[in-house]
Amino acid sequence: MQGFALSLYLLPLSAPFLLLAAAALGFVRNGRRPALVPVVAEGAASGALLIALASVVLLILRGAGDSGLIGRDGIGLSARLDAVSATMLLLVAFVGWIVVRYARTYLDGEARQGRFIGWLCAALAAVLLLVQSGNLVQLVAAWIATSVALDRLLLFYPERVAAQRAARKKRLFSTVGALALVGAAVLICMSFGTTDIATINALARASAPSWPATAAAALLALAAVLKSAQFPTHGWLTEVMEAPTPVSALLHAGVINAGGFLLIRFADVMLLAPGVLAVLAMVGGFTALFGALVMLTQPAVKTSLAWSTVAQMGFMILQCGLALFPLALLHIVAHSLYKAHAFLASGGAVEQVAAIRRPGPVAVADGSAVGRAFLIALVIYAGIGAAFGIAFGSEHKSPQALALGAILIFGVAYLLAQGLADAAPRPLTRKTAIYASAAAVGYFALQTAAEWLTAGLLPTTPAPGRLEWTLMALAVLSFGLVAVAQALLPLWASHPAAAGLRVHLSNGLYANATIDRILGGWSAPKAS
């Protein structure tokens, strides 16, 4: 019976191998409209999605488990099936299936269509191997394979100078991140004496902090920061728009989440290094603010979406830094689905915006309306939070989660300010109040669901110390000030200082240009 159970948990491993078979066919039949390749690739992607769904059913029926190692001495293949891996497996398979279907039409007639489909399937296979890894060796190998496949996709149009620059810069940061991950894996093996990820987390949960574990957590954080394009290494992510749209969708909706997944998968190890988590919170919080501000100044749809990804990845890293790992997993799912749709529909969005007729005068919120809006939003949030606390128990509401929710409600406060403007119609005021309430209910409901699904798997958020309280207060204050400034923007947009600030923000405060100068000729494209 035990052998039968182990064989059942081998099921998720069949998904990446289906895609690798399709990738091999694409490499062999390279060229324009290669026979059978698009059909086989779409079939493999559909099969991977069905396997992911079957894996979720297996998890529900038999609970979490692993396949055992196919190899020896801790080196080989193994599948770990639990709430985290099943969520990521289903998410990646679903997004991958959509992207492969989209690419079949988008790339139709391209001179190297077969090779593109091959690398696309290879990238998906590598990500699927990554998210279900049961051992460190497989995780590191899949991490590196994902970067290699993405490099080939980014250079699908090798003659484009911007694509060369982005790919070279991304390769540098990926190499440093891979070396950091290898170092972390070595230190983890030294500390816990095993490569099995489930055993590592169990031992870490029962261990006291030590220097190898702290150093491993620091290296894991470095790998995650570089993979998720955190400030100031974000430049390559905003420059990859030269790649085909399916690549952008796969990158921004799937591959870029690997950094957050790494931190979530080793959450127990990360909790052994509170100082590392604090640094993650600071880096992620600043990146989120920076990316959101720059995004508002971008005129191109895909570039604006890229900066949105920078901001969202920063927010995800902030969640991990605050030890809100279930919420970070939820954030990955929501962002992936939204961003895949946004990139694949970006062309239609441009046409829709161009067809919209300009409305008449817009109600402008003054300082009084903005102040009332933020007060009302916080009151709604506090009331609904108290109701959830009574219904589900106060232990579900850590101070970190409450602070994060306050930041999220600031976005709704901006809408409320428009509804409370003097010239705003009453239906708009009522509608924005409903939106504020719905946002607060949705936040607490999804938070409760995420914590329930990962109970016992991901560690509970520890009580904050003085440093954590300081970081939370700084984050809430910073996001609040930015939200107020955005709500009051129409009142000071015509000021010369505002115009100058917009120019600087549209150039990303020149951070990427500074990185290019520091790197010198390394990131410059090769001469043709």
PDB file of N, CA, C and O in Angstrom, residues 104 145 256 282 323 329 372 511 527:
ATOM      1  N   ARG A 104      -0.190  30.028 -30.477  1.00  0.00           N
ATOM      2  CA  ARG A 104      -0.440  29.272 -31.706  1.00  0.00           C
ATOM      3  C   ARG A 104      -0.923  30.205 -32.822  1.00  0.00           C
ATOM      4  O   ARG A 104      -0.531  30.047 -33.986  1.00  0.00           O
ATOM      5  N   ALA A 145      17.152  26.042 -15.045  1.00  0.00           N
ATOM      6  CA  ALA A 145      16.558  25.714 -16.346  1.00  0.00           C
ATOM      7  C   ALA A 145      15.508  26.749 -16.746  1.00  0.00           C
ATOM      8  O   ALA A 145      15.394  27.097 -17.929  1.00  0.00           O
ATOM      9  N   ILE A 256       8.101  35.291 -13.001  1.00  0.00           N
ATOM     10  CA  ILE A 256       8.518  36.337 -12.067  1.00  0.00           C
ATOM     11  C   ILE A 256       8.093  36.005 -10.632  1.00  0.00           C
ATOM     12  O   ILE A 256       8.656  36.536  -9.662  1.00  0.00           O
ATOM     13  N   MET A 282      11.627  46.105   3.870  1.00  0.00           N
ATOM     14  CA  MET A 282      12.046  47.439   3.428  1.00  0.00           C
ATOM     15  C   MET A 282      12.242  47.490   1.914  1.00  0.00           C
ATOM     16  O   MET A 282      11.775  48.420   1.255  1.00  0.00           O
ATOM     17  N   ALA A 323       6.208  38.258   7.158  1.00  0.00           N
ATOM     18  CA  ALA A 323       5.877  36.870   7.515  1.00  0.00           C
ATOM     19  C   ALA A 323       4.416  36.537   7.252  1.00  0.00           C
ATOM     20  O   ALA A 323       3.839  35.665   7.919  1.00  0.00           O
ATOM     21  N   LEU A 329       1.066  33.980  -0.976  1.00  0.00           N
ATOM     22  CA  LEU A 329       0.622  32.960  -1.933  1.00  0.00           C
ATOM     23  C   LEU A 329      -0.656  33.391  -2.627  1.00  0.00           C
ATOM     24  O   LEU A 329      -0.799  33.236  -3.856  1.00  0.00           O
ATOM     25  N   ARG A 372     -12.192  63.178   4.363  1.00  0.00           N
ATOM     26  CA  ARG A 372     -13.381  62.413   4.731  1.00  0.00           C
ATOM     27  C   ARG A 372     -13.355  61.021   4.107  1.00  0.00           C
ATOM     28  O   ARG A 372     -13.770  60.039   4.731  1.00  0.00           O
ATOM     29  N   ALA A 511      17.207  55.195 -12.120  1.00  0.00           N
ATOM     30  CA  ALA A 511      17.879  54.096 -11.427  1.00  0.00           C
ATOM     31  C   ALA A 511      18.436  53.082 -12.416  1.00  0.00           C
ATOM     32  O   ALA A 511      19.562  52.601 -12.271  1.00  0.00           O
ATOM     33  N   ALA A 527      27.849  43.978 -30.895  1.00  0.00           N
ATOM     34  CA  ALA A 527      27.880  44.600 -32.220  1.00  0.00           C
ATOM     35  C   ALA A 527      27.518  43.560 -33.268  1.00  0.00           C
ATOM     36  O   ALA A 527      27.976  42.419 -33.229  1.00  0.00           O
TER      37      ALA A 527
END
